[in-house]
């Protein structure tokens, strides 16, 4: 390549680096699209009860913040827009005590109260400014004929920009740590679990060589402060709190261990579950995990034996009853599933996810006599949990079976919009709108869905 041509290539290349930097920084506050949401009535009830005193201590209505479980094996939690805390399944698996989960929730709540997602631009703008300045200075150097000097300026600017943003991110994490400690103290909850969880993170850092001792520059490249520094600060704060030696409520801890085992049994390979929870273990978590492992491995009789042992130990536990109903339903025995599911729905005051499973069982019997009850429980589920695509799908099946095609199309449109099937949602909504009585609530809802679908399709078209 002729020497005179080299400076001209530097600016486009550096602009590409700038765009990559901005994209990388913006990803810090966005959940990964590949992560799927896990919905389970028992887990969501545990999350609500474990977090409620923390939210109240921070001045929030416990119902105002969503706790969302993601199918992701990494040990992580984050907030991303609105008032929602996302918790990875790997974090639940790594925790040994519900108090550790509460410590994580308190920390993430600190990000919400600090407005850290809203204030993301405060960290990004200075970093971008430094990078743009380095482009200008590098451009001048390139114009003067010094390609090497130009590249040096570009690279130094990118380094400074990243350092500026990461320092901002570390400051936010320290702020969330302090806020979380205050929320736990005000709620009368020990910070011991928070400390124990930080020790787990510190062990991971040592395992992967991220300690300051092994890498003096490690802290510069981190979004979070070094765990050792966080531990030192928080340990002193928590040990002075009157709740430091307060144990987790036994019932809450027992529920946490059940959920942890249930999640393991649901997500892990059945053989791994049976190794982790061998058949000589007869405690509740072990039976829970094995029931899911046997069910996944197509051994319904073994799965039912575990679920019935659980019910024998606690006949009014709605989640044990839900498990038995689910095994029966998915093993092709929907009529037998109805009784335990009915009881589970009654015991949980119509928990929407369990009610949806009952509606499914009633429809799966192919008995028209059960359809009226199915419609009732499914409509009740949707009133309490509109973001339930499977409930909408099942409701559409009921409407279609009784010849109400217009409302069946409307239910399909709701389900398709939630699951990202935008063109299908538009078609279903338009079909429902044309068939429903004009001016009725259902007709207006069909209009709303159609307009939302058109707007989404237009945004997608423009982005392409």
PDB file of C-alpha atoms in Angstrom, residues 161-452:
ATOM      1  CA  UNK A 161     -13.523   6.645  26.772  1.00  0.00           C
ATOM      2  CA  UNK A 162     -13.878   3.090  28.014  1.00  0.00           C
ATOM      3  CA  UNK A 163     -12.190   3.994  31.288  1.00  0.00           C
ATOM      4  CA  UNK A 164     -14.529   6.959  31.768  1.00  0.00           C
ATOM      5  CA  UNK A 165     -17.634   4.871  31.214  1.00  0.00           C
ATOM      6  CA  UNK A 166     -16.496   1.929  33.345  1.00  0.00           C
ATOM      7  CA  UNK A 167     -15.610   4.271  36.211  1.00  0.00           C
ATOM      8  CA  UNK A 168     -19.154   5.640  35.994  1.00  0.00           C
ATOM      9  CA  UNK A 169     -20.534   2.081  36.030  1.00  0.00           C
ATOM     10  CA  UNK A 170     -18.435   1.154  39.093  1.00  0.00           C
ATOM     11  CA  UNK A 171     -19.706   4.225  40.919  1.00  0.00           C
ATOM     12  CA  UNK A 172     -23.278   3.134  40.227  1.00  0.00           C
ATOM     13  CA  UNK A 173     -22.563  -0.351  41.577  1.00  0.00           C
ATOM     14  CA  UNK A 174     -21.096   1.080  44.784  1.00  0.00           C
ATOM     15  CA  UNK A 175     -24.143   3.301  45.149  1.00  0.00           C
ATOM     16  CA  UNK A 176     -26.464   0.293  44.687  1.00  0.00           C
ATOM     17  CA  UNK A 177     -24.460  -1.657  47.297  1.00  0.00           C
ATOM     18  CA  UNK A 178     -24.967   1.117  49.844  1.00  0.00           C
ATOM     19  CA  UNK A 179     -28.660   1.500  49.045  1.00  0.00           C
ATOM     20  CA  UNK A 180     -29.205  -2.257  49.240  1.00  0.00           C
ATOM     21  CA  UNK A 181     -27.555  -2.398  52.662  1.00  0.00           C
ATOM     22  CA  UNK A 182     -29.871   0.346  53.913  1.00  0.00           C
ATOM     23  CA  UNK A 183     -32.977  -1.388  52.546  1.00  0.00           C
ATOM     24  CA  UNK A 184     -32.046  -4.675  54.244  1.00  0.00           C
ATOM     25  CA  UNK A 185     -31.354  -2.903  57.544  1.00  0.00           C
ATOM     26  CA  UNK A 186     -34.634  -0.979  57.404  1.00  0.00           C
ATOM     27  CA  UNK A 187     -36.476  -4.233  56.644  1.00  0.00           C
ATOM     28  CA  UNK A 188     -34.840  -6.001  59.595  1.00  0.00           C
ATOM     29  CA  UNK A 189     -33.168  -8.532  57.267  1.00  0.00           C
ATOM     30  CA  UNK A 190     -29.605  -9.705  57.833  1.00  0.00           C
ATOM     31  CA  UNK A 191     -26.906  -8.773  55.362  1.00  0.00           C
ATOM     32  CA  UNK A 192     -25.087 -12.039  56.060  1.00  0.00           C
ATOM     33  CA  UNK A 193     -26.531 -13.595  52.908  1.00  0.00           C
ATOM     34  CA  UNK A 194     -25.287 -10.663  50.842  1.00  0.00           C
ATOM     35  CA  UNK A 195     -21.782 -11.187  52.219  1.00  0.00           C
ATOM     36  CA  UNK A 196     -21.923 -14.931  51.566  1.00  0.00           C
ATOM     37  CA  UNK A 197     -22.987 -14.336  47.987  1.00  0.00           C
ATOM     38  CA  UNK A 198     -20.170 -11.847  47.413  1.00  0.00           C
ATOM     39  CA  UNK A 199     -17.759 -14.517  48.674  1.00  0.00           C
ATOM     40  CA  UNK A 200     -19.099 -16.872  46.016  1.00  0.00           C
ATOM     41  CA  UNK A 201     -18.453 -14.194  43.376  1.00  0.00           C
ATOM     42  CA  UNK A 202     -14.969 -13.637  44.782  1.00  0.00           C
ATOM     43  CA  UNK A 203     -14.203 -17.357  44.461  1.00  0.00           C
ATOM     44  CA  UNK A 204     -15.267 -17.187  40.806  1.00  0.00           C
ATOM     45  CA  UNK A 205     -12.926 -14.236  40.280  1.00  0.00           C
ATOM     46  CA  UNK A 206     -10.030 -16.211  41.752  1.00  0.00           C
ATOM     47  CA  UNK A 207     -10.915 -19.227  39.608  1.00  0.00           C
ATOM     48  CA  UNK A 208     -10.845 -17.187  36.390  1.00  0.00           C
ATOM     49  CA  UNK A 209      -7.872 -15.009  37.334  1.00  0.00           C
ATOM     50  CA  UNK A 210      -9.707 -11.701  37.766  1.00  0.00           C
ATOM     51  CA  UNK A 211      -8.106 -10.702  41.061  1.00  0.00           C
ATOM     52  CA  UNK A 212      -6.199  -7.439  41.386  1.00  0.00           C
ATOM     53  CA  UNK A 213      -3.135  -9.342  42.588  1.00  0.00           C
ATOM     54  CA  UNK A 214      -2.906 -11.493  39.444  1.00  0.00           C
ATOM     55  CA  UNK A 215      -3.849  -8.646  37.112  1.00  0.00           C
ATOM     56  CA  UNK A 216      -3.067  -5.102  38.333  1.00  0.00           C
ATOM     57  CA  UNK A 217      -5.135  -3.598  35.486  1.00  0.00           C
ATOM     58  CA  UNK A 218      -8.175  -5.787  36.212  1.00  0.00           C
ATOM     59  CA  UNK A 219     -10.175  -3.078  37.978  1.00  0.00           C
ATOM     60  CA  UNK A 220      -9.789  -0.594  35.120  1.00  0.00           C
ATOM     61  CA  UNK A 221     -11.628  -2.922  32.736  1.00  0.00           C
ATOM     62  CA  UNK A 222     -14.486  -3.849  35.092  1.00  0.00           C
ATOM     63  CA  UNK A 223     -18.084  -2.616  35.189  1.00  0.00           C
ATOM     64  CA  UNK A 224     -18.209  -3.537  38.915  1.00  0.00           C
ATOM     65  CA  UNK A 225     -15.752  -2.703  41.720  1.00  0.00           C
ATOM     66  CA  UNK A 226     -13.439  -5.533  42.780  1.00  0.00           C
ATOM     67  CA  UNK A 227     -15.393  -7.931  44.986  1.00  0.00           C
ATOM     68  CA  UNK A 228     -12.754  -7.807  47.727  1.00  0.00           C
ATOM     69  CA  UNK A 229     -13.283  -4.041  48.021  1.00  0.00           C
ATOM     70  CA  UNK A 230     -17.059  -4.450  48.109  1.00  0.00           C
ATOM     71  CA  UNK A 231     -16.767  -7.139  50.780  1.00  0.00           C
ATOM     72  CA  UNK A 232     -14.577  -4.982  52.985  1.00  0.00           C
ATOM     73  CA  UNK A 233     -16.980  -2.052  52.787  1.00  0.00           C
ATOM     74  CA  UNK A 234     -20.183  -4.031  53.247  1.00  0.00           C
ATOM     75  CA  UNK A 235     -18.940  -6.376  55.962  1.00  0.00           C
ATOM     76  CA  UNK A 236     -18.295  -3.470  58.304  1.00  0.00           C
ATOM     77  CA  UNK A 237     -21.735  -1.997  57.542  1.00  0.00           C
ATOM     78  CA  UNK A 238     -23.653  -5.249  57.962  1.00  0.00           C
ATOM     79  CA  UNK A 239     -21.887  -6.425  61.124  1.00  0.00           C
ATOM     80  CA  UNK A 240     -22.968  -3.256  62.905  1.00  0.00           C
ATOM     81  CA  UNK A 241     -26.606  -3.855  62.007  1.00  0.00           C
ATOM     82  CA  UNK A 242     -28.830  -5.412  64.740  1.00  0.00           C
ATOM     83  CA  UNK A 243     -30.150  -7.952  62.226  1.00  0.00           C
ATOM     84  CA  UNK A 244     -26.691  -9.372  61.433  1.00  0.00           C
ATOM     85  CA  UNK A 245     -27.247 -12.602  63.403  1.00  0.00           C
ATOM     86  CA  UNK A 246     -30.950 -12.901  62.528  1.00  0.00           C
ATOM     87  CA  UNK A 247     -31.579 -16.169  60.642  1.00  0.00           C
ATOM     88  CA  UNK A 248     -33.841 -16.495  57.633  1.00  0.00           C
ATOM     89  CA  UNK A 249     -37.450 -17.424  58.497  1.00  0.00           C
ATOM     90  CA  UNK A 250     -37.535 -21.258  58.443  1.00  0.00           C
ATOM     91  CA  UNK A 251     -40.651 -21.428  56.263  1.00  0.00           C
ATOM     92  CA  UNK A 252     -39.193 -19.011  53.703  1.00  0.00           C
ATOM     93  CA  UNK A 253     -35.928 -20.960  53.616  1.00  0.00           C
ATOM     94  CA  UNK A 254     -37.788 -24.263  53.157  1.00  0.00           C
ATOM     95  CA  UNK A 255     -39.724 -22.734  50.254  1.00  0.00           C
ATOM     96  CA  UNK A 256     -36.495 -21.482  48.703  1.00  0.00           C
ATOM     97  CA  UNK A 257     -34.900 -24.939  48.846  1.00  0.00           C
ATOM     98  CA  UNK A 258     -38.002 -26.428  47.192  1.00  0.00           C
ATOM     99  CA  UNK A 259     -37.910 -23.867  44.389  1.00  0.00           C
ATOM    100  CA  UNK A 260     -34.182 -24.374  43.889  1.00  0.00           C
ATOM    101  CA  UNK A 261     -34.625 -28.157  43.576  1.00  0.00           C
ATOM    102  CA  UNK A 262     -37.679 -27.743  41.349  1.00  0.00           C
ATOM    103  CA  UNK A 263     -35.748 -25.428  39.031  1.00  0.00           C
ATOM    104  CA  UNK A 264     -32.836 -27.855  38.878  1.00  0.00           C
ATOM    105  CA  UNK A 265     -35.131 -30.762  38.060  1.00  0.00           C
ATOM    106  CA  UNK A 266     -36.895 -28.759  35.380  1.00  0.00           C
ATOM    107  CA  UNK A 267     -33.778 -27.407  33.638  1.00  0.00           C
ATOM    108  CA  UNK A 268     -31.092 -30.059  34.097  1.00  0.00           C
ATOM    109  CA  UNK A 269     -30.629 -33.275  32.194  1.00  0.00           C
ATOM    110  CA  UNK A 270     -32.601 -36.016  34.035  1.00  0.00           C
ATOM    111  CA  UNK A 271     -29.473 -38.081  34.668  1.00  0.00           C
ATOM    112  CA  UNK A 272     -27.732 -35.081  36.220  1.00  0.00           C
ATOM    113  CA  UNK A 273     -30.761 -34.501  38.445  1.00  0.00           C
ATOM    114  CA  UNK A 274     -30.788 -38.124  39.611  1.00  0.00           C
ATOM    115  CA  UNK A 275     -27.085 -37.879  40.446  1.00  0.00           C
ATOM    116  CA  UNK A 276     -27.619 -34.662  42.406  1.00  0.00           C
ATOM    117  CA  UNK A 277     -30.764 -36.004  44.124  1.00  0.00           C
ATOM    118  CA  UNK A 278     -30.346 -39.810  44.332  1.00  0.00           C
ATOM    119  CA  UNK A 279     -33.347 -41.961  45.193  1.00  0.00           C
ATOM    120  CA  UNK A 280     -32.180 -42.728  48.739  1.00  0.00           C
ATOM    121  CA  UNK A 281     -32.862 -39.060  49.608  1.00  0.00           C
ATOM    122  CA  UNK A 282     -36.466 -38.714  50.736  1.00  0.00           C
ATOM    123  CA  UNK A 283     -36.593 -35.051  51.750  1.00  0.00           C
ATOM    124  CA  UNK A 284     -38.985 -32.692  49.969  1.00  0.00           C
ATOM    125  CA  UNK A 285     -36.457 -30.948  47.666  1.00  0.00           C
ATOM    126  CA  UNK A 286     -35.073 -34.305  46.486  1.00  0.00           C
ATOM    127  CA  UNK A 287     -38.528 -35.684  45.682  1.00  0.00           C
ATOM    128  CA  UNK A 288     -39.422 -32.446  43.912  1.00  0.00           C
ATOM    129  CA  UNK A 289     -36.347 -32.551  41.676  1.00  0.00           C
ATOM    130  CA  UNK A 290     -36.755 -36.259  40.892  1.00  0.00           C
ATOM    131  CA  UNK A 291     -40.432 -35.848  39.993  1.00  0.00           C
ATOM    132  CA  UNK A 292     -39.436 -33.425  37.235  1.00  0.00           C
ATOM    133  CA  UNK A 293     -36.531 -35.625  36.135  1.00  0.00           C
ATOM    134  CA  UNK A 294     -38.732 -38.723  35.833  1.00  0.00           C
ATOM    135  CA  UNK A 295     -41.444 -36.750  34.051  1.00  0.00           C
ATOM    136  CA  UNK A 296     -38.955 -35.350  31.531  1.00  0.00           C
ATOM    137  CA  UNK A 297     -37.516 -38.835  31.018  1.00  0.00           C
ATOM    138  CA  UNK A 298     -41.010 -40.241  30.250  1.00  0.00           C
ATOM    139  CA  UNK A 299     -41.433 -42.287  33.425  1.00  0.00           C
ATOM    140  CA  UNK A 300     -44.870 -41.025  34.503  1.00  0.00           C
ATOM    141  CA  UNK A 301     -45.434 -43.707  37.152  1.00  0.00           C
ATOM    142  CA  UNK A 302     -42.162 -42.832  38.902  1.00  0.00           C
ATOM    143  CA  UNK A 303     -42.938 -39.121  38.612  1.00  0.00           C
ATOM    144  CA  UNK A 304     -46.409 -39.671  40.099  1.00  0.00           C
ATOM    145  CA  UNK A 305     -44.951 -41.743  42.938  1.00  0.00           C
ATOM    146  CA  UNK A 306     -42.722 -38.792  43.892  1.00  0.00           C
ATOM    147  CA  UNK A 307     -45.537 -36.255  43.585  1.00  0.00           C
ATOM    148  CA  UNK A 308     -47.896 -38.381  45.683  1.00  0.00           C
ATOM    149  CA  UNK A 309     -45.240 -38.789  48.365  1.00  0.00           C
ATOM    150  CA  UNK A 310     -45.008 -34.998  48.443  1.00  0.00           C
ATOM    151  CA  UNK A 311     -48.798 -34.652  48.745  1.00  0.00           C
ATOM    152  CA  UNK A 312     -48.856 -37.246  51.540  1.00  0.00           C
ATOM    153  CA  UNK A 313     -46.371 -35.101  53.471  1.00  0.00           C
ATOM    154  CA  UNK A 314     -48.452 -31.921  52.962  1.00  0.00           C
ATOM    155  CA  UNK A 315     -51.936 -32.577  51.501  1.00  0.00           C
ATOM    156  CA  UNK A 316     -52.830 -28.893  51.180  1.00  0.00           C
ATOM    157  CA  UNK A 317     -49.699 -27.710  49.441  1.00  0.00           C
ATOM    158  CA  UNK A 318     -51.091 -26.273  46.183  1.00  0.00           C
ATOM    159  CA  UNK A 319     -47.809 -26.623  44.304  1.00  0.00           C
ATOM    160  CA  UNK A 320     -47.553 -30.354  45.041  1.00  0.00           C
ATOM    161  CA  UNK A 321     -51.106 -30.704  43.738  1.00  0.00           C
ATOM    162  CA  UNK A 322     -50.218 -28.611  40.687  1.00  0.00           C
ATOM    163  CA  UNK A 323     -47.273 -30.915  39.998  1.00  0.00           C
ATOM    164  CA  UNK A 324     -49.456 -34.025  40.123  1.00  0.00           C
ATOM    165  CA  UNK A 325     -52.009 -32.399  37.821  1.00  0.00           C
ATOM    166  CA  UNK A 326     -49.296 -31.370  35.372  1.00  0.00           C
ATOM    167  CA  UNK A 327     -47.816 -34.887  35.256  1.00  0.00           C
ATOM    168  CA  UNK A 328     -51.246 -36.432  34.667  1.00  0.00           C
ATOM    169  CA  UNK A 329     -52.208 -33.876  32.024  1.00  0.00           C
ATOM    170  CA  UNK A 330     -48.954 -34.195  30.085  1.00  0.00           C
ATOM    171  CA  UNK A 331     -49.090 -38.001  30.334  1.00  0.00           C
ATOM    172  CA  UNK A 332     -52.401 -38.070  28.461  1.00  0.00           C
ATOM    173  CA  UNK A 333     -54.696 -38.358  31.501  1.00  0.00           C
ATOM    174  CA  UNK A 334     -56.427 -34.934  31.589  1.00  0.00           C
ATOM    175  CA  UNK A 335     -59.610 -36.142  33.302  1.00  0.00           C
ATOM    176  CA  UNK A 336     -57.556 -37.368  36.289  1.00  0.00           C
ATOM    177  CA  UNK A 337     -55.646 -34.076  36.367  1.00  0.00           C
ATOM    178  CA  UNK A 338     -58.756 -31.972  36.978  1.00  0.00           C
ATOM    179  CA  UNK A 339     -59.298 -32.802  40.679  1.00  0.00           C
ATOM    180  CA  UNK A 340     -55.789 -31.921  41.964  1.00  0.00           C
ATOM    181  CA  UNK A 341     -55.662 -28.829  39.746  1.00  0.00           C
ATOM    182  CA  UNK A 342     -59.076 -27.633  40.961  1.00  0.00           C
ATOM    183  CA  UNK A 343     -57.900 -27.965  44.542  1.00  0.00           C
ATOM    184  CA  UNK A 344     -54.626 -26.145  43.751  1.00  0.00           C
ATOM    185  CA  UNK A 345     -56.534 -23.272  42.122  1.00  0.00           C
ATOM    186  CA  UNK A 346     -58.820 -22.969  45.161  1.00  0.00           C
ATOM    187  CA  UNK A 347     -55.903 -23.050  47.629  1.00  0.00           C
ATOM    188  CA  UNK A 348     -54.036 -20.291  45.765  1.00  0.00           C
ATOM    189  CA  UNK A 349     -57.090 -18.068  45.286  1.00  0.00           C
ATOM    190  CA  UNK A 350     -57.074 -18.638  41.528  1.00  0.00           C
ATOM    191  CA  UNK A 351     -53.354 -18.237  40.832  1.00  0.00           C
ATOM    192  CA  UNK A 352     -53.358 -17.418  37.091  1.00  0.00           C
ATOM    193  CA  UNK A 353     -50.687 -19.883  35.975  1.00  0.00           C
ATOM    194  CA  UNK A 354     -52.297 -22.796  37.823  1.00  0.00           C
ATOM    195  CA  UNK A 355     -55.753 -21.756  36.600  1.00  0.00           C
ATOM    196  CA  UNK A 356     -54.417 -21.807  33.040  1.00  0.00           C
ATOM    197  CA  UNK A 357     -53.237 -25.401  33.522  1.00  0.00           C
ATOM    198  CA  UNK A 358     -56.680 -26.337  34.874  1.00  0.00           C
ATOM    199  CA  UNK A 359     -58.313 -24.720  31.840  1.00  0.00           C
ATOM    200  CA  UNK A 360     -55.997 -26.724  29.595  1.00  0.00           C
ATOM    201  CA  UNK A 361     -56.924 -29.973  31.370  1.00  0.00           C
ATOM    202  CA  UNK A 362     -60.649 -29.238  31.063  1.00  0.00           C
ATOM    203  CA  UNK A 363     -60.315 -28.590  27.325  1.00  0.00           C
ATOM    204  CA  UNK A 364     -58.050 -31.623  26.811  1.00  0.00           C
ATOM    205  CA  UNK A 365     -60.815 -33.956  28.002  1.00  0.00           C
ATOM    206  CA  UNK A 366     -62.681 -33.137  24.738  1.00  0.00           C
ATOM    207  CA  UNK A 367     -65.843 -33.090  26.826  1.00  0.00           C
ATOM    208  CA  UNK A 368     -68.074 -30.150  25.855  1.00  0.00           C
ATOM    209  CA  UNK A 369     -69.535 -30.223  29.371  1.00  0.00           C
ATOM    210  CA  UNK A 370     -66.180 -28.981  30.720  1.00  0.00           C
ATOM    211  CA  UNK A 371     -65.863 -26.031  28.350  1.00  0.00           C
ATOM    212  CA  UNK A 372     -67.992 -23.614  30.393  1.00  0.00           C
ATOM    213  CA  UNK A 373     -65.758 -24.145  33.445  1.00  0.00           C
ATOM    214  CA  UNK A 374     -62.663 -23.849  31.232  1.00  0.00           C
ATOM    215  CA  UNK A 375     -63.838 -20.477  29.924  1.00  0.00           C
ATOM    216  CA  UNK A 376     -64.559 -19.264  33.454  1.00  0.00           C
ATOM    217  CA  UNK A 377     -61.147 -20.164  34.891  1.00  0.00           C
ATOM    218  CA  UNK A 378     -59.266 -18.913  31.825  1.00  0.00           C
ATOM    219  CA  UNK A 379     -61.037 -15.552  31.811  1.00  0.00           C
ATOM    220  CA  UNK A 380     -60.290 -15.195  35.526  1.00  0.00           C
ATOM    221  CA  UNK A 381     -56.623 -16.012  34.841  1.00  0.00           C
ATOM    222  CA  UNK A 382     -56.394 -13.374  32.115  1.00  0.00           C
ATOM    223  CA  UNK A 383     -57.967 -10.695  34.308  1.00  0.00           C
ATOM    224  CA  UNK A 384     -55.145 -11.182  36.840  1.00  0.00           C
ATOM    225  CA  UNK A 385     -52.342 -11.869  34.363  1.00  0.00           C
ATOM    226  CA  UNK A 386     -52.888 -10.413  30.897  1.00  0.00           C
ATOM    227  CA  UNK A 387     -49.317 -11.308  29.853  1.00  0.00           C
ATOM    228  CA  UNK A 388     -50.154 -15.007  29.622  1.00  0.00           C
ATOM    229  CA  UNK A 389     -50.157 -16.073  25.959  1.00  0.00           C
ATOM    230  CA  UNK A 390     -51.024 -19.700  26.669  1.00  0.00           C
ATOM    231  CA  UNK A 391     -54.175 -18.673  28.541  1.00  0.00           C
ATOM    232  CA  UNK A 392     -55.246 -16.588  25.534  1.00  0.00           C
ATOM    233  CA  UNK A 393     -54.551 -19.512  23.214  1.00  0.00           C
ATOM    234  CA  UNK A 394     -56.660 -21.874  25.328  1.00  0.00           C
ATOM    235  CA  UNK A 395     -59.467 -19.331  25.538  1.00  0.00           C
ATOM    236  CA  UNK A 396     -59.438 -19.116  21.744  1.00  0.00           C
ATOM    237  CA  UNK A 397     -59.867 -22.900  21.585  1.00  0.00           C
ATOM    238  CA  UNK A 398     -62.979 -22.634  23.788  1.00  0.00           C
ATOM    239  CA  UNK A 399     -64.471 -19.836  21.688  1.00  0.00           C
ATOM    240  CA  UNK A 400     -63.839 -21.730  18.453  1.00  0.00           C
ATOM    241  CA  UNK A 401     -65.392 -24.904  19.873  1.00  0.00           C
ATOM    242  CA  UNK A 402     -68.629 -23.133  20.627  1.00  0.00           C
ATOM    243  CA  UNK A 403     -68.734 -21.362  17.247  1.00  0.00           C
ATOM    244  CA  UNK A 404     -67.666 -17.863  18.387  1.00  0.00           C
ATOM    245  CA  UNK A 405     -65.069 -17.355  15.653  1.00  0.00           C
ATOM    246  CA  UNK A 406     -64.823 -13.590  16.157  1.00  0.00           C
ATOM    247  CA  UNK A 407     -63.696 -13.865  19.789  1.00  0.00           C
ATOM    248  CA  UNK A 408     -61.518 -16.835  18.903  1.00  0.00           C
ATOM    249  CA  UNK A 409     -59.701 -14.581  16.415  1.00  0.00           C
ATOM    250  CA  UNK A 410     -59.415 -11.846  19.058  1.00  0.00           C
ATOM    251  CA  UNK A 411     -57.890 -14.304  21.566  1.00  0.00           C
ATOM    252  CA  UNK A 412     -55.468 -15.474  18.856  1.00  0.00           C
ATOM    253  CA  UNK A 413     -54.493 -11.862  18.160  1.00  0.00           C
ATOM    254  CA  UNK A 414     -53.692 -11.321  21.865  1.00  0.00           C
ATOM    255  CA  UNK A 415     -51.570 -14.461  21.984  1.00  0.00           C
ATOM    256  CA  UNK A 416     -49.769 -13.693  18.712  1.00  0.00           C
ATOM    257  CA  UNK A 417     -48.959 -10.118  19.716  1.00  0.00           C
ATOM    258  CA  UNK A 418     -47.366 -11.319  22.977  1.00  0.00           C
ATOM    259  CA  UNK A 419     -45.277 -13.955  21.252  1.00  0.00           C
ATOM    260  CA  UNK A 420     -43.968 -11.636  18.533  1.00  0.00           C
ATOM    261  CA  UNK A 421     -46.031 -13.023  15.642  1.00  0.00           C
ATOM    262  CA  UNK A 422     -46.826  -9.508  14.469  1.00  0.00           C
ATOM    263  CA  UNK A 423     -48.187 -10.108  10.921  1.00  0.00           C
ATOM    264  CA  UNK A 424     -50.367 -12.969  12.218  1.00  0.00           C
ATOM    265  CA  UNK A 425     -51.610 -10.749  15.065  1.00  0.00           C
ATOM    266  CA  UNK A 426     -52.586  -8.064  12.537  1.00  0.00           C
ATOM    267  CA  UNK A 427     -54.516 -10.546  10.400  1.00  0.00           C
ATOM    268  CA  UNK A 428     -56.318 -12.019  13.404  1.00  0.00           C
ATOM    269  CA  UNK A 429     -57.171  -8.593  14.841  1.00  0.00           C
ATOM    270  CA  UNK A 430     -58.549  -7.330  11.514  1.00  0.00           C
ATOM    271  CA  UNK A 431     -60.676 -10.489  11.138  1.00  0.00           C
ATOM    272  CA  UNK A 432     -62.017 -10.058  14.678  1.00  0.00           C
ATOM    273  CA  UNK A 433     -62.709  -6.350  14.159  1.00  0.00           C
ATOM    274  CA  UNK A 434     -64.731  -7.032  11.011  1.00  0.00           C
ATOM    275  CA  UNK A 435     -66.892  -9.670  12.758  1.00  0.00           C
ATOM    276  CA  UNK A 436     -67.428  -8.180  16.241  1.00  0.00           C
ATOM    277  CA  UNK A 437     -70.299  -5.765  17.055  1.00  0.00           C
ATOM    278  CA  UNK A 438     -69.053  -2.238  16.383  1.00  0.00           C
ATOM    279  CA  UNK A 439     -68.290  -0.141  19.449  1.00  0.00           C
ATOM    280  CA  UNK A 440     -68.140  -3.037  21.936  1.00  0.00           C
ATOM    281  CA  UNK A 441     -65.096  -3.445  24.258  1.00  0.00           C
ATOM    282  CA  UNK A 442     -63.926  -6.476  22.251  1.00  0.00           C
ATOM    283  CA  UNK A 443     -64.216  -4.535  18.965  1.00  0.00           C
ATOM    284  CA  UNK A 444     -62.190  -1.658  20.444  1.00  0.00           C
ATOM    285  CA  UNK A 445     -59.550  -4.097  21.709  1.00  0.00           C
ATOM    286  CA  UNK A 446     -59.259  -5.643  18.239  1.00  0.00           C
ATOM    287  CA  UNK A 447     -58.698  -2.129  16.855  1.00  0.00           C
ATOM    288  CA  UNK A 448     -55.980  -1.476  19.455  1.00  0.00           C
ATOM    289  CA  UNK A 449     -54.150  -4.696  18.617  1.00  0.00           C
ATOM    290  CA  UNK A 450     -54.312  -3.976  14.891  1.00  0.00           C
ATOM    291  CA  UNK A 451     -52.893  -0.472  15.390  1.00  0.00           C
ATOM    292  CA  UNK A 452     -50.121  -1.792  17.659  1.00  0.00           C
TER     293      UNK A 452
END
